[in-house]
Amino acid sequence: MSDDPLLDVRDLKTQFHTDDGTVRAVDGISFDVDRGETVCIVGESGSGKSVTSESITRIIPIPPGEIADGEVIFDGQDLTEMSTDQLRKIRGNRIAHVFQNPQGALNPVYTVGKQIIEAIRIHKDVSKQEAREQTIDLLDRVGIPEAGKRIDDYPYEFSGGMKQRVVIAMALSCQPDLLIADEPTTALDVTIQAQILRLLGDLQDEFGMSIIFVTHDLGVVAEIADRVVVMYAGKVMERGDVYRIFENPAHPYTKALLRCRPGQGSQREAIRGSLPSMIDPPDGCRFAPRCPHAVEDCRDGDQPPMMEAEHPGHEVSCIFYQDGFDSTQLDSGPEGLSASEARTDGGESR
Amino acid sequence: MSGMKWYIARRTIWAIIVLWITLSVTWMLLELSPNQGELQAAQQAAMQGQDADKAIEDYKKREGLDKPAHERYLSYMVNMYTLNWGYSTEWDKNVISLFLDRWPFTLQYILPSTMLTMLVGYGLGLYSALNQYDRSDYVATFIAFFGLSIPNFWFAIVLVLITAVWFSDLVLFGVDMSMFQLPVFYKSEVINTSETITIMGIELVRGGWFTFDNVKQLLLPVIVISTAGFAANMRYARAYTLEYANAEFVKTARAKGANSIAVTRHILRVALVPLSTILVFQLLSVFATGTVVIEFIFSIPGLGQVTYLSFVNQDTPVILGITVIGVFVALFGFLLQDIAYVYLDPRIDYGDRTGGAG
Amino acid sequence: MATGTDPDLTFEDVDWDAEQEHPLIDRSPVFLAQVVINAVIFGALIWDYFILNNESPTIEGLHYPAIGGDSLIGLGFWELRRPVLQFTTNGIEMTTTFSVWDVTSVEWLLMVVLAFGFFNVVVPLYQNQRMTAYYWRQFKKNKAAVASLVFLIVTFVIGFVGPVFLPPPELSLTEQYLPPMGVTAQPPGYAEPISGTLAHPLGTDHQGQDMLKLVIFGMRVSMQVGLLSMSIAVGIGTLVGTTAAHAGGIVDEVLMRYVDIQSTFPVFLLLLLLIYLYGGSLILIIALYGFFGWEGIARQVRSEALQKNEEAYIQASEAAGASQWWIVRRHIIPNTSSTIITAATLAIPAFILGEATLSFLGFADPEIYSWGQVIAGGRGDLRGAPWISTVPGFFLFFMVLAFNYLGDALRDSIDPRQEQE
Ligand SMILES: Nc1ncnc2c1ncn2[C@@H]1O[C@H](COP(=O)(O)OP(=O)(O)OP(=O)(O)O)[C@@H](O)[C@H]1O
Ligand code: SF4
Ligand SMILES: [Mg+2]
């Protein structure tokens, strides 16, 4: 294995051109994914997590979408430079996706078998019969009982959790190097959620693939992540090792996110306000309008650059980590977030 | 698939019930209205100086109208269901054999129109939805609105004006347009003639359905009737394609690495489910009016012309027959639609049809 | 996601009962005005039918003597005449110059419909200016639809005001086949090509009737058919759809089965059948299209109402003991209004085309100035006088096109869910 990361996203910008203006859904983000590791992207609804993960293999709708800038280096090749035909050879083959809603992810009018066989035969030159056998193996592997019989069933004949297993089977059909799972468990109930997470873990051990896992459930992050990328309004706020981030969150947004996690007792509260406009984002730090620590300098210029927090590999985009600021000030309990100000309407971190 | 058989059987029984209800309503309408034959008989008697009342009575006796209502209803129903549809005074012919003579003339342009309507309509709708932000979408949408809004009788007249009248002495870019002149009126001789011509030693019969002359004279009718139908289909195809174009399963298909043809197939196959529930309704509403108008304008001796003339000449048995055929065709169409729907949508619960119309 | 606009406030979210003091009796001034206007219309209707001789015009005796006598013949369309009103009261004949109007049954109906539309569409829009502004912002993005709206308003005004002031088209043996202004042609019966003049801007037909007048009088007929049939169809469709959705069970089953049956019966044949039985008067055609053209609307309203049925405020209302009828009228109908308004706009062009087709085929009342009939009349003279068939068709085409564009834009602006562009 080489030392290069498997995936290196650099300054990626994705925009949507709409009637109301250009939505800067992802506005210059960078992160990388090493071989065999799991990177979680967290952030509240609308912060651009899905757009990021769908920009990697360019499956966002174009138009209205556009990858305006940046590089996506996958195994040494820049995906943004590739033609759609070249990309198609990578989609589903080396980079596979699992989406949030298993109800909608399968075409309702084709049998599940047909859809997985299609996925196999797009990339592998095998006969229908061989593909069918592989499909049965896959279904069996993801825990569908009587896979040989169920292969000819239609999606509506499966429960939500089972459907998600089918989708995972489809994603694994070509043994991808990277699996991008966009909130794969959000639509499922808790017990099923745990099963699916365990399944993904097992499969990762078995196939040795990397996983990008998008979620806003911090409990899940703690369970599966090696590293974490915290997004807010199209920007990366903080990234680093999962233990460091949970034990020692550096960014005010991350701190607030962790505080409003369930099970945090009286500390639990929502972050006031809501995401800024992605069409006309505010100057300076995107989080400034909601940040209890915001000072004058936060509202100027661009998003603060990523600065190293205490440890190497743990980086944060907050002015308090720049020279001349004292990041320990962030630890003093800010008045703005006192428990008396509790929950207001703006708390969007479901 | 016994569920499906049972479902189709139920739909068939329902169709028979609807046929019975509409026949009854038609009978009641005729019962409640002044009888044309009766009035004629009375007038005739009065003109010849005879007793009008007696003439009416004679007429009633002749037509069986003196019997009690339930008997008349029963014999009407029996006649209708046994295809004993009476005699047309206007055409001097049995109503059934009149229809048998005429239906091919209608079918010969309805069939190609149906094909065109579906192919062009779905094709353009799909294309326009998949290129939603393109100029071609706006052009296609405009064409659809044009087709949807242009009165078909007026469109026919304008086309006749251009291709038959103006082309006769128009030279466009040095091309004598009279070459492309199209006939205004349909000539059924084209089909019935047995004149032969010899081309390169091969003897060909000139008359018949599949001849150049016949195709040429059907060109305008097919264009006119397809325009309206295709426009509606295009709008629906576009709307449903758009509905599914950004669906999650389409994203899945693209994430698999499927090419655009395969992705389009995924979309189209799902969109066909709701489209199948309105296709028949669309076709029927275009064709019911369209055939009468088209055959009136182009003098095509098909069922539309029979419809028109039977109303103008007040030929009651033919009117009744045409009504039954209309209802029957509609019911048959809806039955086909139900069956198509069952095949297209694996999710169907065989309980209820979700609407025959949009 | 949209910024600046107020996406939350739509027709559906207006609290239709908010300013209601008493839940059962509506005493708002608007409602009173509505009652008064309807009373006036009905009063006038009764006056027309029972007090006045049915044969005579409502406002009686319209004559259009040409100003200055016969000498002005030749001015064609512009031959404005001073309307003169003649009364006969107690045997004494009185003459006065006054605009005059014989109100037909169709027009009575239309007044009711316009009053209803005014109170149920215009007044709410005026009262909720924020909502109106929101809709307008959405709507005006679609330039074609704005143009259509302007075109339709102009057509509507000309169609209704024109025939009040203009004398009806007259037959004239000396002015047959005159080409439109600026067109030179050799119509049948003419030895030399002639040019159209300003006297008849759109020319004349084979009977010498002024085409512009035929067009204006035809506008009125088309508008009447479109609006009235639509009102009947929307009324029945809404009632059936909401009742079926709200009552559910056997009522729903029976109503929707009936809708199934009615949509099986080919409407066009049914129309021909009924016209054959009862004659093709304008009011019959309007009624037939209205009474047999509502199935689609009923289906749409039902499925929309079914979704709304589940919503909290209706269940709250039910829990509070509101009557079924109250819930349907006060909650379900207002809350499916976007579906209803869109369906209404798209129903109009279908009915207009239907009537034009019937009169083109000669099944309608020959006394009525319908465009279809004029188009049919010019069919034989396509070579010599193509304007007779083509000119009214353009107006018909553009009117239907405008309604279609408008309906489509309304669907987009009122109901962004359906289709986004
Ligand atoms: N097709 C599109 N057209 C216009 N704007 C879009 C489109 N797709 C996404 N956006 C915008 O991009 C922004 C980011 O959306 P994204 O779906 O990535 O959020 P997310 O972080 O995945 O949220 P969630 O947790 O709800 O999935 C949002 O403001 C959204 O409105
Ligand atoms: S830069 Fe300023 S506004 Fe942004 S997170 Fe840091 S303190 Fe808050
Ligand atoms: Mg998302």
PDB file of N, CA, C and O and ligand atoms in Angstrom, chain A residues 49-51 100 182-183 214, ligand 3:
ATOM      1  N   LYS A  49     -23.473  18.055   3.256  1.00  0.00           N
ATOM      2  CA  LYS A  49     -22.849  16.735   3.367  1.00  0.00           C
ATOM      3  C   LYS A  49     -23.158  15.878   2.142  1.00  0.00           C
ATOM      4  O   LYS A  49     -22.253  15.289   1.544  1.00  0.00           O
ATOM      5  N   SER A  50     -24.449  15.839   1.774  1.00  0.00           N
ATOM      6  CA  SER A  50     -24.810  14.993   0.633  1.00  0.00           C
ATOM      7  C   SER A  50     -24.186  15.523  -0.637  1.00  0.00           C
ATOM      8  O   SER A  50     -23.707  14.747  -1.471  1.00  0.00           O
ATOM      9  N   VAL A  51     -24.208  16.826  -0.808  1.00  0.00           N
ATOM     10  CA  VAL A  51     -23.638  17.404  -2.025  1.00  0.00           C
ATOM     11  C   VAL A  51     -22.160  17.056  -2.104  1.00  0.00           C
ATOM     12  O   VAL A  51     -21.646  16.690  -3.165  1.00  0.00           O
ATOM     13  N   GLN A 100     -29.579   7.417   1.704  1.00  0.00           N
ATOM     14  CA  GLN A 100     -30.311   7.512   2.961  1.00  0.00           C
ATOM     15  C   GLN A 100     -31.582   6.671   2.992  1.00  0.00           C
ATOM     16  O   GLN A 100     -31.838   5.967   3.940  1.00  0.00           O
ATOM     17  N   ASP A 182     -24.416   7.605   2.597  1.00  0.00           N
ATOM     18  CA  ASP A 182     -25.023   8.876   2.981  1.00  0.00           C
ATOM     19  C   ASP A 182     -26.206   8.607   3.904  1.00  0.00           C
ATOM     20  O   ASP A 182     -27.296   8.299   3.453  1.00  0.00           O
ATOM     21  N   GLU A 183     -26.002   8.760   5.171  1.00  0.00           N
ATOM     22  CA  GLU A 183     -27.033   8.505   6.184  1.00  0.00           C
ATOM     23  C   GLU A 183     -27.773   7.196   5.936  1.00  0.00           C
ATOM     24  O   GLU A 183     -28.989   7.186   5.837  1.00  0.00           O
ATOM     25  N   VAL A 214     -21.767   9.517   6.068  1.00  0.00           N
ATOM     26  CA  VAL A 214     -22.391  10.814   6.317  1.00  0.00           C
ATOM     27  C   VAL A 214     -23.491  10.631   7.346  1.00  0.00           C
ATOM     28  O   VAL A 214     -24.298   9.720   7.231  1.00  0.00           O
TER      29      VAL A 214
HETATM   30 MG    MG D   3     -28.130  14.730   2.921  1.00  0.00          MG
END
